[in-house]
N, CA and C atoms as an extended XYZ file, in Angstrom:
267
Properties=species:S:1:pos:R:3:atomname:S:1:resname:S:1:resid:I:1 pbc="F F F"
N      -136.108     -121.074        0.601 N   UNK     1
C      -135.853     -122.375        1.010 CA  UNK     1
C      -136.467     -123.543        0.557 C   UNK     1
N      -136.032     -124.891       -0.198 N   UNK     2
C      -137.321     -125.478       -0.247 CA  UNK     2
C      -136.632     -126.850        0.601 C   UNK     2
N      -138.249     -127.250        1.300 N   UNK     3
C      -137.852     -127.806        2.798 CA  UNK     3
C      -139.346     -129.131        1.714 C   UNK     3
N      -139.271     -129.638        0.349 N   UNK     4
C      -139.549     -129.994       -0.268 CA  UNK     4
C      -139.450     -131.954       -0.210 C   UNK     4
N      -138.302     -132.196        0.026 N   UNK     5
C      -138.248     -133.519        0.107 CA  UNK     5
C      -138.624     -134.539        1.725 C   UNK     5
N      -137.775     -133.336        2.563 N   UNK     6
C      -139.121     -133.209        3.747 CA  UNK     6
C      -140.421     -133.704        4.190 C   UNK     6
N      -140.662     -132.451        3.132 N   UNK     7
C      -142.851     -132.950        2.965 CA  UNK     7
C      -142.624     -134.483        2.502 C   UNK     7
N      -141.901     -134.807        1.359 N   UNK     8
C      -141.987     -135.857        0.654 CA  UNK     8
C      -141.699     -137.449        2.159 C   UNK     8
N      -140.273     -137.446        2.919 N   UNK     9
C      -140.546     -137.993        3.794 CA  UNK     9
C      -141.719     -138.599        4.749 C   UNK     9
N      -141.817     -136.752        5.123 N   UNK    10
C      -143.136     -136.869        5.614 CA  UNK    10
C      -145.019     -137.390        5.153 C   UNK    10
N      -145.141     -137.712        4.589 N   UNK    11
C      -146.011     -138.085        3.794 CA  UNK    11
C      -145.360     -140.286        2.895 C   UNK    11
N      -143.942     -140.260        3.054 N   UNK    12
C      -143.218     -141.568        3.044 CA  UNK    12
C      -143.592     -142.039        4.725 C   UNK    12
N      -143.562     -141.155        5.847 N   UNK    13
C      -142.982     -141.537        6.956 CA  UNK    13
C      -145.287     -142.521        7.251 C   UNK    13
N      -146.068     -141.469        7.158 N   UNK    14
C      -147.407     -141.281        7.453 CA  UNK    14
C      -148.384     -142.211        7.178 C   UNK    14
N      -148.128     -142.878        5.821 N   UNK    15
C      -148.383     -143.844        4.735 CA  UNK    15
C      -147.758     -145.056        5.592 C   UNK    15
N      -147.037     -145.187        5.201 N   UNK    16
C      -146.845     -146.370        6.031 CA  UNK    16
C      -146.956     -147.441        7.670 C   UNK    16
N      -147.354     -145.548        8.212 N   UNK    17
C      -147.716     -145.614       10.307 CA  UNK    17
C      -149.491     -146.124        9.383 C   UNK    17
N      -150.108     -145.812        8.320 N   UNK    18
C      -151.547     -146.169        8.179 CA  UNK    18
C      -151.390     -147.131        7.499 C   UNK    18
N      -150.613     -148.503        6.957 N   UNK    19
C      -151.048     -149.010        5.827 CA  UNK    19
C      -150.172     -150.060        7.135 C   UNK    19
N      -151.054     -151.262        6.689 N   UNK    20
C      -150.323     -152.111        7.419 CA  UNK    20
C      -151.051     -153.853        7.050 C   UNK    20
N      -151.144     -155.088        7.931 N   UNK    21
C      -151.058     -156.709        6.883 CA  UNK    21
C      -153.009     -156.123        6.160 C   UNK    21
N      -153.761     -155.446        6.665 N   UNK    22
C      -154.689     -155.619        5.837 CA  UNK    22
C      -155.085     -153.634        5.003 C   UNK    22
N      -155.522     -154.779        3.874 N   UNK    23
C      -155.786     -153.626        2.943 CA  UNK    23
C      -156.512     -152.503        3.128 C   UNK    23
N      -155.914     -150.974        2.784 N   UNK    24
C      -155.926     -149.740        2.957 CA  UNK    24
C      -156.322     -149.299        2.291 C   UNK    24
N      -158.037     -147.803        1.508 N   UNK    25
C      -158.622     -147.869        1.050 CA  UNK    25
C      -157.601     -146.271        0.374 C   UNK    25
N      -157.874     -146.057       -0.770 N   UNK    26
C      -156.640     -144.821       -0.595 CA  UNK    26
C      -157.245     -144.027       -0.563 C   UNK    26
N      -158.630     -143.717        0.072 N   UNK    27
C      -158.864     -142.143        0.633 CA  UNK    27
C      -158.948     -143.156        2.178 C   UNK    27
N      -158.304     -143.508        2.620 N   UNK    28
C      -158.516     -143.843        4.491 CA  UNK    28
C      -157.302     -143.878        4.629 C   UNK    28
N      -156.571     -143.698        3.380 N   UNK    29
C      -154.605     -143.841        4.082 CA  UNK    29
C      -155.069     -141.899        3.620 C   UNK    29
N      -155.574     -141.884        3.181 N   UNK    30
C      -155.706     -140.027        2.631 CA  UNK    30
C      -155.539     -138.357        3.501 C   UNK    30
N      -156.578     -138.715        3.900 N   UNK    31
C      -157.547     -137.735        4.779 CA  UNK    31
C      -157.192     -138.486        6.448 C   UNK    31
N      -157.028     -137.840        7.441 N   UNK    32
C      -156.757     -136.011        7.539 CA  UNK    32
C      -155.159     -136.003        7.154 C   UNK    32
N      -154.310     -136.163        7.582 N   UNK    33
C      -152.793     -135.464        7.972 CA  UNK    33
C      -152.276     -135.638        6.765 C   UNK    33
N      -152.544     -136.718        5.706 N   UNK    34
C      -151.400     -136.748        5.207 CA  UNK    34
C      -152.166     -135.128        3.101 C   UNK    34
N      -153.361     -135.468        3.542 N   UNK    35
C      -154.317     -134.739        2.317 CA  UNK    35
C      -153.335     -133.178        2.935 C   UNK    35
N      -153.262     -132.460        3.989 N   UNK    36
C      -152.344     -131.529        4.725 CA  UNK    36
C      -151.374     -131.813        4.182 C   UNK    36
N      -150.437     -132.676        4.491 N   UNK    37
C      -149.035     -131.831        3.564 CA  UNK    37
C      -149.556     -132.116        2.670 C   UNK    37
N      -149.392     -132.882        1.136 N   UNK    38
C      -149.467     -132.679        0.226 CA  UNK    38
C      -150.327     -131.049       -0.671 C   UNK    38
N      -151.343     -131.010        0.326 N   UNK    39
C      -151.286     -129.191        0.176 CA  UNK    39
C      -150.047     -128.457       -0.171 C   UNK    39
N      -149.262     -128.735        1.056 N   UNK    40
C      -148.618     -128.795        1.742 CA  UNK    40
C      -147.439     -128.253        1.067 C   UNK    40
N      -147.196     -129.360        0.617 N   UNK    41
C      -146.220     -129.842       -1.207 CA  UNK    41
C      -146.296     -129.087       -2.416 C   UNK    41
N      -147.789     -128.992       -2.974 N   UNK    42
C      -148.349     -128.273       -3.425 CA  UNK    42
C      -148.168     -126.982       -3.596 C   UNK    42
N      -147.917     -126.363       -2.458 N   UNK    43
C      -147.454     -124.678       -2.444 CA  UNK    43
C      -148.504     -123.605       -3.173 C   UNK    43
N      -149.335     -124.416       -3.295 N   UNK    44
C      -150.630     -123.249       -4.172 CA  UNK    44
C      -150.287     -123.449       -5.334 C   UNK    44
N      -150.041     -124.484       -6.017 N   UNK    45
C      -149.631     -124.898       -7.429 CA  UNK    45
C      -151.254     -125.059       -7.977 C   UNK    45
N      -152.153     -125.140       -8.194 N   UNK    46
C      -153.535     -125.827       -8.593 CA  UNK    46
C      -153.571     -126.967       -8.941 C   UNK    46
N      -152.375     -127.456       -8.814 N   UNK    47
C      -152.658     -129.386       -8.709 CA  UNK    47
C      -153.191     -129.807       -8.154 C   UNK    47
N      -153.698     -131.160       -8.189 N   UNK    48
C      -155.062     -131.989       -7.539 CA  UNK    48
C      -153.464     -133.103       -5.997 C   UNK    48
N      -153.861     -132.339       -5.464 N   UNK    49
C      -153.262     -133.225       -4.106 CA  UNK    49
C      -153.171     -134.546       -3.621 C   UNK    49
N      -154.133     -135.406       -4.481 N   UNK    50
C      -154.166     -136.672       -4.860 CA  UNK    50
C      -153.105     -137.337       -5.302 C   UNK    50
N      -152.560     -137.095       -6.662 N   UNK    51
C      -151.778     -136.322       -7.003 CA  UNK    51
C      -150.357     -136.842       -6.557 C   UNK    51
N      -149.660     -136.121       -5.279 N   UNK    52
C      -148.559     -136.027       -4.505 CA  UNK    52
C      -149.113     -137.703       -3.971 C   UNK    52
N      -150.213     -137.838       -2.867 N   UNK    53
C      -149.752     -139.568       -2.213 CA  UNK    53
C      -150.094     -141.105       -3.445 C   UNK    53
N      -150.744     -140.464       -4.206 N   UNK    54
C      -150.596     -140.932       -5.599 CA  UNK    54
C      -149.124     -141.624       -5.865 C   UNK    54
N      -148.143     -140.484       -6.019 N   UNK    55
C      -147.361     -140.775       -6.372 CA  UNK    55
C      -146.526     -141.262       -5.305 C   UNK    55
N      -146.723     -140.846       -3.975 N   UNK    56
C      -145.860     -141.116       -2.946 CA  UNK    56
C      -146.274     -142.920       -2.809 C   UNK    56
N      -147.443     -143.659       -2.789 N   UNK    57
C      -147.373     -144.314       -2.443 CA  UNK    57
C      -147.048     -145.722       -4.306 C   UNK    57
N      -147.316     -144.684       -5.610 N   UNK    58
C      -146.281     -145.637       -6.464 CA  UNK    58
C      -144.349     -145.708       -6.070 C   UNK    58
N      -144.373     -144.635       -5.738 N   UNK    59
C      -142.483     -145.207       -5.506 CA  UNK    59
C      -142.259     -145.515       -3.974 C   UNK    59
N      -143.400     -145.889       -2.692 N   UNK    60
C      -143.236     -146.972       -2.317 CA  UNK    60
C      -143.420     -149.014       -2.340 C   UNK    60
N      -144.266     -148.688       -3.392 N   UNK    61
C      -144.475     -149.883       -4.219 CA  UNK    61
C      -142.710     -150.558       -5.003 C   UNK    61
N      -142.229     -148.999       -5.490 N   UNK    62
C      -141.254     -150.060       -6.204 CA  UNK    62
C      -140.006     -149.882       -5.310 C   UNK    62
N      -140.076     -149.562       -4.381 N   UNK    63
C      -139.264     -149.261       -3.417 CA  UNK    63
C      -139.254     -151.224       -2.030 C   UNK    63
N      -140.939     -152.070       -2.898 N   UNK    64
C      -141.094     -153.153       -2.448 CA  UNK    64
C      -141.643     -152.824       -0.737 C   UNK    64
N      -141.315     -151.848       -0.382 N   UNK    65
C      -142.192     -151.578        1.273 CA  UNK    65
C      -144.685     -152.131        1.216 C   UNK    65
N      -144.735     -151.620        0.222 N   UNK    66
C      -146.148     -151.417       -0.237 CA  UNK    66
C      -146.852     -152.020       -1.492 C   UNK    66
N      -148.369     -152.476       -1.175 N   UNK    67
C      -148.174     -153.833       -2.866 CA  UNK    67
C      -149.648     -153.463       -2.742 C   UNK    67
N      -150.085     -153.289       -3.529 N   UNK    68
C      -151.646     -152.532       -4.195 CA  UNK    68
C      -152.333     -154.451       -4.259 C   UNK    68
N      -153.295     -154.173       -4.099 N   UNK    69
C      -154.419     -155.390       -3.907 CA  UNK    69
C      -155.947     -155.096       -4.293 C   UNK    69
N      -155.726     -154.860       -5.614 N   UNK    70
C      -156.889     -155.032       -7.088 CA  UNK    70
C      -158.540     -155.065       -6.193 C   UNK    70
N      -159.474     -154.107       -6.466 N   UNK    71
C      -160.225     -153.922       -5.471 CA  UNK    71
C      -160.177     -153.714       -4.396 C   UNK    71
N      -158.828     -153.330       -3.098 N   UNK    72
C      -159.159     -153.312       -2.133 CA  UNK    72
C      -158.351     -152.307       -1.607 C   UNK    72
N      -157.115     -152.501       -1.574 N   UNK    73
C      -156.543     -151.578       -1.130 CA  UNK    73
C      -154.601     -152.077       -1.063 C   UNK    73
N      -153.943     -150.867       -0.348 N   UNK    74
C      -152.579     -151.381        0.243 CA  UNK    74
C      -152.963     -151.635        1.440 C   UNK    74
N      -150.997     -152.544        1.111 N   UNK    75
C      -151.064     -152.969        2.195 CA  UNK    75
C      -149.278     -153.370        1.808 C   UNK    75
N      -148.503     -153.528        3.559 N   UNK    76
C      -146.870     -153.045        4.353 CA  UNK    76
C      -146.787     -154.772        3.231 C   UNK    76
N      -145.542     -154.668        3.360 N   UNK    77
C      -145.594     -155.779        2.286 CA  UNK    77
C      -144.406     -156.772        3.921 C   UNK    77
N      -144.265     -157.695        4.195 N   UNK    78
C      -142.972     -158.483        5.056 CA  UNK    78
C      -143.397     -158.920        4.700 C   UNK    78
N      -141.774     -158.788        5.280 N   UNK    79
C      -140.122     -158.972        4.724 CA  UNK    79
C      -140.139     -160.543        4.792 C   UNK    79
N      -139.548     -161.018        3.783 N   UNK    80
C      -139.409     -162.811        4.049 CA  UNK    80
C      -138.147     -162.858        3.935 C   UNK    80
N      -137.354     -163.618        5.461 N   UNK    81
C      -135.762     -163.751        5.459 CA  UNK    81
C      -136.082     -165.249        4.842 C   UNK    81
N      -134.070     -165.128        4.323 N   UNK    82
C      -134.250     -166.173        3.212 CA  UNK    82
C      -134.394     -165.903        1.634 C   UNK    82
N      -135.388     -164.591        1.321 N   UNK    83
C      -135.008     -164.387        0.064 CA  UNK    83
C      -134.252     -163.769       -0.496 C   UNK    83
N      -133.396     -162.993        0.181 N   UNK    84
C      -132.071     -162.252       -0.865 CA  UNK    84
C      -131.871     -163.471       -1.150 C   UNK    84
N      -131.506     -162.776       -3.026 N   UNK    85
C      -130.510     -163.798       -3.451 CA  UNK    85
C      -130.376     -165.094       -3.784 C   UNK    85
N      -131.828     -165.904       -2.957 N   UNK    86
C      -131.722     -167.108       -3.384 CA  UNK    86
C      -133.034     -167.566       -4.837 C   UNK    86
N      -131.652     -167.839       -5.299 N   UNK    87
C      -132.645     -168.235       -6.365 CA  UNK    87
C      -134.066     -169.501       -6.239 C   UNK    87
N      -133.052     -170.247       -5.611 N   UNK    88
C      -134.693     -170.832       -5.208 CA  UNK    88
C      -133.892     -172.766       -5.596 C   UNK    88
N      -132.550     -172.885       -6.488 N   UNK    89
C      -131.875     -173.898       -6.920 CA  UNK    89
C      -131.427     -174.785       -6.481 C   UNK    89
């Protein structure tokens, strides 16, 4: 039985726990809990576990949950009220 989707959800959850309003570097997000989950997802595949975290960060970014601040790290997006469907005009 492949439990990979549940592991991806666990990685996403851990990322969202670690990322806040102040930028957090990749390495600070990666170790130690997320590294362990990434290794488990790879399941003895010879690929680099950090690629799993990179893909999950990008997936959360595309969902609008986090944002990358160049040269600083990842931050959690703060939902803004009244932004949905508002064209500003």
